[in-house]
XYZ file of C-alpha atoms in Angstrom:
693
model
C -21.929 -7.720 24.169
C -21.266 -11.581 23.279
C -19.300 -14.015 24.955
C -15.521 -13.200 25.577
C -12.685 -15.456 23.997
C -10.643 -12.372 23.236
C -7.878 -12.282 20.283
C -6.807 -8.461 19.839
C -4.606 -7.147 17.564
C -2.942 -4.430 17.832
C -1.467 -2.431 15.290
C 1.978 -0.186 15.953
C 4.483 -1.726 18.116
C 3.959 -0.711 21.844
C 7.489 -0.679 22.926
C 9.280 1.605 20.116
C 8.584 3.057 16.834
C 10.663 5.254 14.503
C 9.003 8.173 14.148
C 8.937 8.455 10.058
C 7.382 5.076 9.719
C 3.687 4.277 9.025
C 2.748 1.459 9.929
C 6.420 -0.345 10.417
C 9.768 1.728 10.905
C 13.042 1.051 9.272
C 16.163 0.581 11.067
C 19.802 -0.038 9.911
C 21.889 -2.476 11.097
C 23.953 0.098 12.572
C 21.805 2.313 14.148
C 19.880 -0.368 15.549
C 23.263 -1.858 17.448
C 23.649 2.110 18.782
C 20.670 2.003 20.574
C 20.536 -1.464 22.074
C 21.989 -1.767 25.424
C 22.402 -5.607 25.504
C 23.312 -7.112 22.659
C 23.201 -11.292 22.756
C 23.593 -14.054 21.012
C 20.994 -16.873 21.858
C 18.210 -19.496 20.511
C 14.743 -19.797 21.935
C 13.898 -23.421 23.464
C 10.117 -22.939 24.950
C 7.430 -20.435 24.544
C 4.923 -19.975 27.829
C 2.764 -16.833 27.916
C 0.344 -15.829 30.423
C -1.598 -12.091 31.529
C -0.522 -9.256 32.757
C -1.948 -6.085 32.944
C -4.981 -7.459 31.272
C -2.479 -8.510 28.753
C -1.136 -11.111 27.119
C 1.760 -11.610 26.553
C 5.180 -14.851 25.399
C 7.724 -15.712 27.521
C 10.740 -16.347 24.813
C 13.172 -18.720 27.186
C 16.049 -17.817 25.230
C 19.716 -19.598 26.627
C 22.713 -16.996 25.491
C 25.336 -18.599 23.538
C 27.167 -14.840 23.381
C 26.774 -11.305 25.517
C 28.281 -8.156 25.513
C 27.825 -8.057 28.384
C 29.165 -10.172 31.111
C 26.485 -9.519 34.161
C 23.685 -10.863 31.455
C 22.863 -14.599 32.603
C 22.688 -17.879 30.509
C 18.783 -18.126 30.778
C 16.713 -14.975 30.048
C 13.113 -14.870 29.565
C 12.409 -12.279 26.926
C 9.049 -10.935 26.781
C 7.055 -10.487 23.209
C 3.248 -8.716 22.882
C 0.865 -11.173 22.125
C 0.603 -15.316 22.616
C -2.261 -17.906 22.906
C -3.811 -18.666 26.476
C -6.509 -21.194 25.412
C -9.143 -20.041 23.601
C -7.404 -16.755 23.674
C -4.639 -15.198 21.745
C -3.567 -11.387 21.369
C -1.649 -10.272 18.003
C 0.173 -7.510 18.035
C 1.247 -5.946 15.353
C 3.745 -5.430 13.943
C 5.690 -6.823 16.852
C 8.488 -8.900 17.705
C 7.623 -12.343 16.525
C 9.865 -15.642 17.270
C 10.147 -18.972 17.202
C 11.203 -22.351 19.045
C 14.421 -22.840 17.549
C 14.973 -19.757 16.231
C 18.359 -18.663 16.478
C 20.827 -15.368 16.198
C 21.140 -12.116 17.609
C 19.601 -9.761 20.113
C 18.832 -6.615 20.407
C 17.680 -6.038 24.150
C 16.598 -3.984 27.279
C 16.070 -4.821 31.359
C 13.001 -5.141 32.198
C 12.655 -6.749 35.429
C 15.649 -7.672 36.040
C 15.106 -9.137 39.451
C 13.344 -11.872 36.977
C 15.158 -12.222 34.849
C 13.235 -10.578 31.939
C 14.102 -8.392 29.070
C 12.527 -6.766 26.491
C 13.276 -6.134 22.414
C 15.300 -2.893 22.586
C 14.049 -1.979 18.704
C 10.517 -2.510 18.704
C 9.715 -5.536 16.203
C 13.723 -5.764 14.017
C 15.285 -6.541 17.525
C 16.521 -9.502 16.269
C 19.541 -9.681 13.799
C 20.077 -12.731 11.857
C 23.429 -14.256 10.997
C 23.405 -13.940 7.702
C 22.448 -9.761 8.233
C 24.558 -9.466 10.896
C 27.643 -10.729 8.863
C 26.713 -7.761 6.515
C 27.999 -4.971 9.414
C 31.878 -4.104 7.885
C 33.235 -4.987 11.840
C 30.806 -6.648 14.787
C 29.941 -3.767 17.619
C 31.891 -3.472 20.384
C 32.779 -6.164 22.960
C 30.422 -8.371 21.169
C 31.409 -11.897 19.175
C 29.859 -14.832 18.412
C 30.210 -17.913 19.747
C 31.367 -20.619 17.055
C 30.402 -21.356 13.785
C 27.292 -20.641 12.643
C 26.855 -21.438 8.390
C 23.632 -23.575 9.059
C 22.882 -24.343 4.741
C 25.735 -25.296 1.978
C 26.881 -22.713 -0.537
C 24.525 -23.725 -3.941
C 27.054 -25.370 -5.891
C 24.766 -27.848 -7.335
C 20.712 -25.884 -6.808
C 19.534 -22.949 -9.222
C 16.265 -21.452 -10.374
C 15.799 -21.223 -13.349
C 11.955 -19.543 -12.967
C 9.150 -17.982 -11.174
C 5.593 -17.934 -11.821
C 3.775 -16.399 -12.017
C 5.263 -13.730 -11.323
C 1.979 -11.163 -9.486
C 0.075 -13.006 -6.965
C -1.827 -12.429 -4.749
C -1.150 -13.770 -0.565
C -3.295 -15.348 1.588
C -5.598 -15.978 -1.399
C -4.847 -20.194 -2.087
C -2.815 -18.470 -5.248
C 0.001 -21.068 -5.644
C 3.395 -19.954 -7.078
C 5.930 -22.503 -9.074
C 9.048 -22.331 -9.205
C 11.477 -23.839 -11.989
C 14.999 -25.213 -11.764
C 17.124 -27.996 -10.302
C 19.441 -29.555 -7.657
C 15.637 -28.601 -5.142
C 15.646 -32.670 -3.967
C 13.793 -35.156 -4.967
C 11.384 -34.795 -2.350
C 10.456 -32.446 0.383
C 12.216 -33.554 3.868
C 14.333 -31.860 6.265
C 15.937 -28.776 5.545
C 13.985 -27.982 2.237
C 12.522 -25.303 2.964
C 11.047 -22.600 0.674
C 11.185 -18.322 2.265
C 9.872 -15.233 1.283
C 10.491 -11.880 1.963
C 9.238 -10.926 5.407
C 6.346 -8.044 4.723
C 6.591 -5.967 7.265
C 10.666 -5.538 6.563
C 11.543 -3.133 4.087
C 14.746 -1.449 2.621
C 17.045 -1.429 3.396
C 16.631 -4.246 5.728
C 15.763 -7.590 4.309
C 13.945 -10.672 6.522
C 13.262 -14.237 5.193
C 10.043 -15.811 6.799
C 10.241 -20.207 6.252
C 6.897 -21.201 4.678
C 4.930 -23.838 6.857
C 4.852 -27.315 5.592
C 1.565 -27.284 4.726
C 2.126 -24.728 1.829
C 4.622 -27.282 0.338
C 1.734 -28.800 -2.692
C 4.666 -30.075 -5.073
C 8.223 -30.386 -4.601
C 10.027 -32.871 -6.979
C 14.228 -32.107 -8.295
C 13.284 -29.475 -11.133
C 10.286 -27.993 -10.249
C 8.454 -26.458 -6.492
C 4.224 -25.826 -6.470
C 4.007 -23.668 -3.143
C 0.495 -21.618 -2.379
C 1.482 -18.261 -1.170
C 1.053 -17.454 2.759
C -0.811 -14.645 4.107
C -0.538 -13.524 6.910
C -1.821 -15.839 9.805
C -2.633 -14.808 13.306
C -2.380 -18.364 14.152
C 1.631 -19.432 13.182
C 2.611 -15.095 13.663
C 4.198 -15.311 10.386
C 3.389 -12.227 8.673
C 2.475 -13.759 5.047
C 4.303 -13.472 1.897
C 5.997 -9.548 0.812
C 7.639 -9.102 -2.925
C 10.730 -9.618 -3.724
C 13.388 -12.734 -4.467
C 12.127 -16.426 -3.512
C 14.723 -18.582 -1.700
C 14.910 -22.215 -1.777
C 16.809 -24.413 0.028
C 17.312 -27.970 -1.253
C 16.896 -31.651 0.906
C 20.854 -31.575 1.085
C 20.951 -28.256 2.957
C 22.284 -26.015 -0.173
C 19.945 -22.586 -0.302
C 19.476 -20.488 -4.287
C 18.422 -17.628 -4.053
C 16.154 -16.896 -7.317
C 17.096 -13.620 -9.853
C 13.666 -12.750 -10.355
C 10.649 -11.105 -7.665
C 7.652 -12.126 -7.085
C 5.377 -9.014 -6.949
C 2.433 -10.063 -4.138
C -0.483 -7.799 -4.228
C -1.462 -7.794 -1.415
C -1.476 -9.492 1.807
C -4.809 -11.147 3.004
C -4.617 -12.261 7.443
C -6.553 -15.965 7.732
C -6.676 -17.621 11.424
C -5.414 -20.873 10.892
C -5.063 -20.882 7.018
C -9.208 -19.729 7.679
C -9.909 -15.976 6.546
C -10.891 -13.773 9.942
C -14.740 -12.432 9.717
C -16.223 -9.339 10.317
C -19.761 -9.340 11.918
C -23.215 -6.790 12.597
C -21.707 -5.590 15.716
C -23.986 -2.381 15.974
C -27.563 -4.148 14.678
C -27.254 -1.806 11.526
C -24.997 -4.446 9.584
C -21.247 -3.013 11.015
C -20.009 -1.517 13.250
C -20.421 2.096 14.677
C -17.361 4.518 16.378
C -17.482 6.839 18.701
C -14.866 9.525 19.896
C -13.525 10.506 22.785
C -13.816 13.558 24.863
C -10.098 14.251 24.094
C -10.643 14.029 19.709
C -14.279 14.973 19.556
C -13.707 19.071 19.731
C -11.038 18.160 16.639
C -13.107 18.723 13.393
C -10.807 18.122 11.015
C -9.241 15.319 12.893
C -12.440 14.217 12.517
C -13.368 15.325 9.238
C -10.088 12.814 8.475
C -11.689 10.173 9.786
C -14.869 10.232 7.762
C -13.188 10.312 5.042
C -11.209 7.742 5.457
C -13.979 5.282 6.042
C -16.156 6.778 2.811
C -13.414 6.004 1.501
C -12.841 2.279 2.370
C -17.353 1.640 2.256
C -17.232 2.882 -1.352
C -14.700 0.588 -2.065
C -15.365 -2.135 -0.156
C -18.965 -2.054 0.302
C -17.981 -1.949 4.095
C -19.689 -0.754 6.541
C -18.489 0.708 9.158
C -20.418 4.414 11.243
C -19.598 6.959 13.024
C -20.854 8.600 16.655
C -19.989 12.233 16.816
C -22.689 13.431 18.157
C -21.850 11.033 21.322
C -18.335 11.424 23.003
C -16.618 8.935 25.474
C -14.887 9.621 28.134
C -12.765 6.572 26.981
C -9.599 6.967 25.527
C -7.750 3.549 26.211
C -7.252 0.745 24.129
C -10.003 -2.155 26.751
C -12.474 -4.172 25.650
C -15.519 -2.275 26.672
C -18.138 -3.107 24.120
C -17.457 0.728 22.853
C -14.717 1.241 18.977
C -12.821 4.471 20.162
C -11.113 7.239 18.273
C -8.686 9.142 20.297
C -5.623 11.106 20.866
C -3.402 9.621 23.073
C -3.689 12.193 26.255
C -4.906 9.813 28.590
C -3.220 6.373 27.388
C 0.397 7.991 25.438
C 1.683 6.353 22.728
C 5.568 5.328 23.159
C 8.209 7.842 21.250
C 7.427 8.099 18.177
C 4.161 5.931 17.295
C 1.732 7.314 15.014
C -1.408 4.878 15.718
C -2.311 2.542 17.246
C -5.594 0.352 16.866
C -6.633 -2.652 18.960
C -8.747 -5.003 17.244
C -10.177 -7.332 19.960
C -11.391 -10.651 18.520
C -13.367 -14.389 19.387
C -11.971 -17.324 18.770
C -14.463 -20.053 17.876
C -13.921 -23.384 18.803
C -15.211 -24.395 15.494
C -11.875 -22.669 13.562
C -13.904 -19.357 13.363
C -12.097 -15.819 14.153
C -14.587 -12.809 13.585
C -13.638 -8.427 15.143
C -15.829 -7.699 17.820
C -14.840 -4.775 19.013
C -11.740 -1.809 17.557
C -10.277 1.127 19.541
C -8.521 3.182 17.368
C -5.365 5.945 19.226
C -3.375 8.697 17.301
C -0.747 11.047 19.786
C -1.463 13.630 19.879
C 2.196 14.940 19.497
C 2.742 13.710 15.718
C 2.583 17.772 13.893
C 0.229 16.328 11.414
C -1.916 17.144 8.226
C -5.602 16.368 8.619
C -6.655 18.852 6.347
C -7.217 17.869 2.218
C -4.006 20.065 1.211
C -1.014 18.162 0.315
C 1.158 17.545 3.971
C 3.891 20.057 4.473
C 7.361 18.075 4.332
C 7.496 17.718 8.009
C 4.230 17.526 7.918
C 2.485 13.200 8.408
C -0.631 12.784 6.288
C -2.803 11.720 8.922
C -6.028 10.869 6.385
C -3.143 8.440 5.328
C -2.381 7.292 8.313
C -6.278 6.660 9.122
C -6.921 5.212 5.861
C -3.786 2.521 6.301
C -4.998 1.900 9.089
C -8.903 1.310 8.620
C -6.957 -1.487 6.124
C -6.261 -3.298 8.833
C -9.401 -3.850 10.709
C -10.806 -4.605 7.046
C -7.057 -7.460 7.671
C -5.655 -6.199 4.560
C -1.668 -6.429 5.646
C 0.847 -5.150 4.806
C 2.762 -5.628 0.967
C 6.738 -4.518 0.058
C 4.747 -2.512 -3.391
C 5.589 1.092 -2.076
C 3.035 2.604 -4.853
C 0.316 0.293 -2.247
C -1.558 1.935 0.846
C -0.924 -0.870 2.723
C 3.108 -0.722 2.419
C 4.409 -0.073 5.704
C 6.157 3.174 5.334
C 5.102 6.538 5.048
C 7.970 9.269 4.646
C 6.764 13.074 5.855
C 5.529 15.329 3.394
C 3.813 12.166 1.175
C 0.462 11.632 1.416
C -1.376 7.615 0.450
C -5.342 8.865 0.647
C -6.530 6.646 -2.143
C -7.051 2.704 -1.725
C -5.336 0.592 -4.631
C -7.508 -2.010 -6.541
C -4.675 -4.628 -4.217
C -6.043 -3.460 -1.538
C -10.445 -3.084 -2.292
C -9.849 -6.789 -3.123
C -8.400 -7.715 -0.602
C -10.200 -5.800 1.441
C -14.180 -6.410 -1.088
C -13.183 -10.624 0.405
C -13.388 -10.815 3.592
C -16.143 -8.720 3.372
C -17.920 -10.916 1.199
C -16.363 -14.200 3.438
C -18.506 -11.966 6.216
C -21.569 -12.535 4.715
C -21.766 -16.403 5.969
C -23.571 -17.216 9.614
C -21.320 -17.273 12.207
C -22.272 -19.819 14.316
C -20.589 -18.681 16.903
C -21.998 -17.298 20.822
C -24.195 -14.393 19.625
C -22.953 -12.705 17.368
C -24.325 -12.471 13.945
C -23.206 -11.916 10.126
C -21.776 -8.318 8.658
C -24.529 -6.749 5.928
C -22.437 -4.749 4.035
C -23.683 -1.264 2.700
C -24.839 -1.844 -0.726
C -24.620 2.088 -2.006
C -23.855 3.145 -4.894
C -20.765 5.495 -5.430
C -20.220 4.557 -8.675
C -19.837 7.050 -10.945
C -20.362 8.074 -14.593
C -18.076 11.287 -15.952
C -19.368 11.696 -19.754
C -16.091 14.137 -20.516
C -14.914 16.147 -24.189
C -11.552 18.187 -25.160
C -9.370 19.264 -28.304
C -5.828 18.260 -28.705
C -4.539 20.638 -30.444
C -2.740 18.286 -32.970
C -4.336 15.907 -33.864
C -7.261 19.152 -34.290
C -8.705 19.530 -38.234
C -11.040 21.819 -37.728
C -15.170 21.578 -37.586
C -15.227 20.095 -34.193
C -12.474 17.146 -35.633
C -9.154 15.767 -34.682
C -7.332 13.199 -37.357
C -7.139 9.157 -36.471
C -3.609 8.166 -38.427
C -3.362 6.508 -35.601
C -5.769 3.829 -35.867
C -5.291 3.970 -39.266
C -2.136 3.920 -39.658
C -2.472 1.065 -37.121
C 0.318 2.135 -34.819
C -1.932 3.145 -31.732
C -0.248 0.699 -29.828
C -3.044 -2.157 -27.890
C -2.265 -1.391 -23.814
C -2.541 2.029 -22.353
C 1.121 3.808 -22.982
C 1.003 5.660 -19.454
C 2.552 3.049 -17.084
C 6.522 4.814 -17.428
C 7.737 7.843 -15.865
C 6.485 10.409 -14.851
C 3.058 9.102 -15.073
C 3.990 5.666 -12.895
C 0.167 4.204 -13.812
C -0.638 1.162 -13.739
C -3.750 0.155 -14.806
C -4.860 -2.620 -17.405
C -6.948 -0.893 -19.605
C -6.020 -1.977 -23.147
C -7.753 -2.490 -26.484
C -6.591 -5.251 -29.631
C -9.568 -3.949 -32.657
C -9.741 -0.295 -31.530
C -12.442 1.920 -33.935
C -11.682 4.146 -36.812
C -12.936 6.898 -34.810
C -10.205 6.730 -32.344
C -7.685 9.242 -31.391
C -5.379 8.144 -28.865
C -4.894 7.546 -25.416
C -5.315 10.434 -22.702
C -5.365 9.528 -19.289
C -7.518 11.366 -17.035
C -7.709 11.939 -13.195
C -10.271 12.906 -10.245
C -8.312 14.906 -8.020
C -9.158 17.139 -4.751
C -8.038 19.400 -2.489
C -7.711 22.589 -3.720
C -5.656 24.393 -6.434
C -2.710 26.236 -5.917
C -0.867 29.159 -8.027
C 2.942 27.610 -7.252
C 4.603 24.916 -6.451
C 3.813 22.525 -3.893
C 0.189 21.368 -5.269
C -2.513 21.766 -3.430
C -4.915 18.620 -4.465
C -4.388 15.338 -4.950
C -5.121 12.177 -7.358
C -8.264 10.250 -5.770
C -8.260 7.711 -9.064
C -7.239 7.099 -11.948
C -7.343 6.070 -15.518
C -6.147 5.855 -19.171
C -9.233 6.070 -21.728
C -8.895 6.601 -25.626
C -10.380 10.137 -26.766
C -12.316 10.387 -29.775
C -12.141 12.676 -33.312
C -15.156 14.499 -32.243
C -13.413 15.021 -28.270
C -15.588 13.047 -26.699
C -13.352 10.254 -24.170
C -14.157 7.208 -23.378
C -13.093 4.401 -21.317
C -11.229 1.737 -23.279
C -13.565 -0.338 -25.250
C -13.658 2.760 -27.205
C -17.774 3.522 -27.075
C -18.995 3.063 -22.803
C -18.700 5.701 -20.712
C -16.485 6.510 -18.057
C -16.407 4.757 -14.567
C -14.630 6.208 -11.412
C -15.897 3.701 -8.409
C -13.574 4.554 -5.732
C -14.623 8.261 -5.263
C -16.576 9.757 -2.299
C -20.398 11.489 -2.498
C -19.259 13.955 -0.516
C -16.873 15.456 -2.182
C -16.226 18.118 -5.152
C -13.373 16.897 -8.045
C -10.857 18.884 -9.999
C -10.401 16.511 -13.094
C -7.031 16.804 -15.346
C -6.707 14.621 -18.245
C -3.528 14.574 -19.495
C -1.338 13.880 -22.999
C 1.424 12.371 -23.887
C 3.095 15.637 -25.614
C 0.758 17.738 -24.952
C 0.307 20.107 -22.214
C -1.775 18.064 -19.139
C -4.770 20.547 -18.076
C -7.160 20.457 -14.551
C -10.581 22.299 -14.348
C -10.395 25.932 -13.334
C -14.304 24.472 -10.908
C -15.003 21.474 -8.948
C -17.661 18.641 -9.612
C -19.666 18.041 -7.226
C -20.058 13.842 -6.765
C -23.009 12.812 -7.966
C -24.021 9.044 -9.988
C -23.677 11.084 -13.901
C -20.476 14.180 -14.316
C -19.910 15.498 -16.759
C -17.231 17.759 -17.534
C -16.264 20.028 -20.981
C -12.904 21.317 -21.731
C -14.281 22.935 -25.556
C -16.525 24.940 -25.179
C -14.926 27.680 -22.287
C -10.822 29.006 -23.213
C -11.397 29.296 -19.523
C -13.087 26.304 -18.351
C -8.487 25.111 -17.550
C -7.640 26.758 -14.212
C -4.553 29.108 -14.525
C -3.348 31.518 -16.741
C -4.507 30.256 -21.114
C -4.326 27.213 -19.893
C -6.388 26.253 -23.843
C -5.433 26.969 -27.016
C -7.878 29.349 -29.034
C -8.660 28.311 -32.297
C -9.462 30.566 -35.524
C -12.872 28.570 -35.021
C -13.281 29.046 -31.500
C -13.095 25.777 -30.057
C -10.575 25.207 -26.939
C -8.089 22.492 -27.109
C -5.241 21.732 -24.908
C -1.392 23.101 -26.107
C 0.622 20.853 -28.803
C 4.499 20.482 -28.085
C 5.429 19.376 -24.532
C 7.201 16.520 -26.442
C 9.243 15.421 -22.733
C 5.290 15.928 -20.723
C 6.998 18.023 -18.093
C 4.348 20.687 -18.276
C 6.080 23.271 -20.153
C 6.898 23.615 -24.089
C 10.007 24.589 -24.263
C 14.095 23.903 -25.858
C 14.490 20.875 -23.933
C 11.341 19.670 -25.918
C 12.173 20.821 -28.755
C 16.207 19.230 -28.429
C 13.964 15.607 -28.586
C 12.421 15.793 -31.754
C 16.339 17.427 -33.048
C 17.221 13.766 -32.642
C 15.268 12.256 -34.609
C 13.043 14.809 -37.553
C 11.734 12.605 -40.314
C 10.183 9.130 -38.905
C 7.241 6.714 -40.873
C 4.154 5.190 -38.991
C 5.593 6.377 -35.141
C 4.002 6.875 -32.453
C 6.523 8.636 -30.675
C 5.445 12.190 -28.427
C 7.974 13.732 -31.155
C 4.233 12.797 -33.946
C 3.544 16.787 -32.825
C 0.258 16.576 -34.865
C -0.345 12.525 -34.472
C -1.099 12.102 -38.047
C 1.796 9.700 -37.397
C 4.793 11.109 -38.820
C 7.474 12.683 -37.202
C 8.260 15.891 -39.801
C 8.661 19.737 -39.637
C 4.828 20.016 -39.180
C 5.242 19.434 -35.903
C 8.481 21.556 -35.417
C 5.576 24.406 -35.850
C 3.539 23.192 -33.506
C 6.063 22.840 -30.850
C 7.556 26.596 -32.469
C 4.030 28.730 -31.732
C 3.719 27.670 -28.936
C 7.111 27.506 -27.258
C 7.751 28.762 -23.900
C 4.394 27.551 -22.936
C 4.193 26.776 -18.783
C 1.029 25.058 -17.458
C -0.314 25.389 -14.591
C 1.806 23.542 -11.021
C -0.971 21.733 -9.668
C -0.225 19.102 -12.095
C 3.224 19.342 -13.449
C 5.484 16.369 -13.142
């Protein structure tokens, strides 16, 4: 393909992976000690990379201070995957990444006894900090620390008063400012700033120290730190969401009470973005299915959906060659990008998938993706379909979508609702590319357009196909309907319609930032529109899932438009090969979903105002005396049922003026007996299982 300066990146750690994980794993501290045979306290004194079986490993020379095994030598070698030899780098993710002078507790097993070689016993969580160790109620049997290991003084004069901003991007040159006192006038040892490690998620918490190059300003009362992303050169995982720690120049440590929310974690190498290239002469990369994968049509369809979603979200350029099955089923550098099951090269127990990204590293600092091999575990109870996974199934499309995120340089974050959160439980799916992950991937795609002055590689060519869809949607709300095709607009007229969308709380948990500070007079209220794929179920659980959603404005004539009050609804992350159900939600009316799928097109439309059967389920639209279908009013607690619990809320406050509360079923801004009447006529009405919370 080109000159071989290899930089490979394995997305799943190959020693061990807990079965309940997506791309990392979580083992509480007691389980860690139960799973290991040898517990040692030690310090890394030297690191040395070497070749073994055509892969790069690192010898971490470990000086032993204490052990639960009397036969453990005083000096051992702890092998970890990855390292650097000359201009060749191997990065294994997630893996145990250690630095010289790291000191703490190591959980290890014998790898090669005659050479005093050991390996991590619980993967990337095989290092336990003293702080985590002290959280145990008692030490593991037969193990004691060597002595006093206090590194820092308790904070007495150091405080953190605030951090700003509260939301930030890692690896994108954004700066976090930390305000307080007692930091020290100068940035001198042992002063440091620490962020949560995004490869460790609750209940396990691990902190990483920011490299000095990212400290931009330091005074006794203020620190400016560039928030680091995953950096292949240092092996550090980047910044994760959570509290921030500061160690003062006097050695005092303090942790913020505020949390920073890191929305994406962008890969770099030596603080330089990593590039994609035109590997297939069509602008990007072509994947071949291994012969052991090529007969599984459901798995192939899930892979294609994942690729198509990334293509639409980030204008990436990934293709599949479904006609040419290849025999190679292991991750080797052979000019073929494979997708395979692990029947020939078994993955370690509990590993769901292993993605090997082969990189070329150039002398000018350029690092580009040369080849990708993705291997999935064959023995996992996969859900390949578009139905939601069962309670004991792993969702294949979600895992594939996460893995292709890593291909695009998008790393782990600690925001649980985002695609790149390290863990995915049984029965759960994440089949959407959230805006933060999309932005990160798109940044890497855009940066890859620039010329590459290294070997024969040529620049990546983005896919500019238009995946945008415009939706013409109409509906009426019973509570607001006044006849002849019109609804009242009292909420705007009385100045009580909130400028920000109201669906950011339970049970909707929608994080959109739609707002309007100058409503037109014909706006009725905010609604939430969801585009869903899958198949409708008549009983729980839901058979469809949300691909994309947005808060929108309902106008007096039933038309639903974007937050500006006049533009059509635009969806940017739909998949052209799919057909979609449309779900419409309102804060005190019964939610509905379309009875028919609508094929993707650049201009889509659906009308809930013309046919009472346009909503799925038994009489899910109220038929007004003038023949107009509309959403039922009275679901005050938005649980998909109109029942006694709804009116119980109204009874707590049955009279209030200028109110924007769900108890106001008529949307006139007044809580009164007419709202009770709406509920009373509709009581015992049940929404469909498909869209109930």
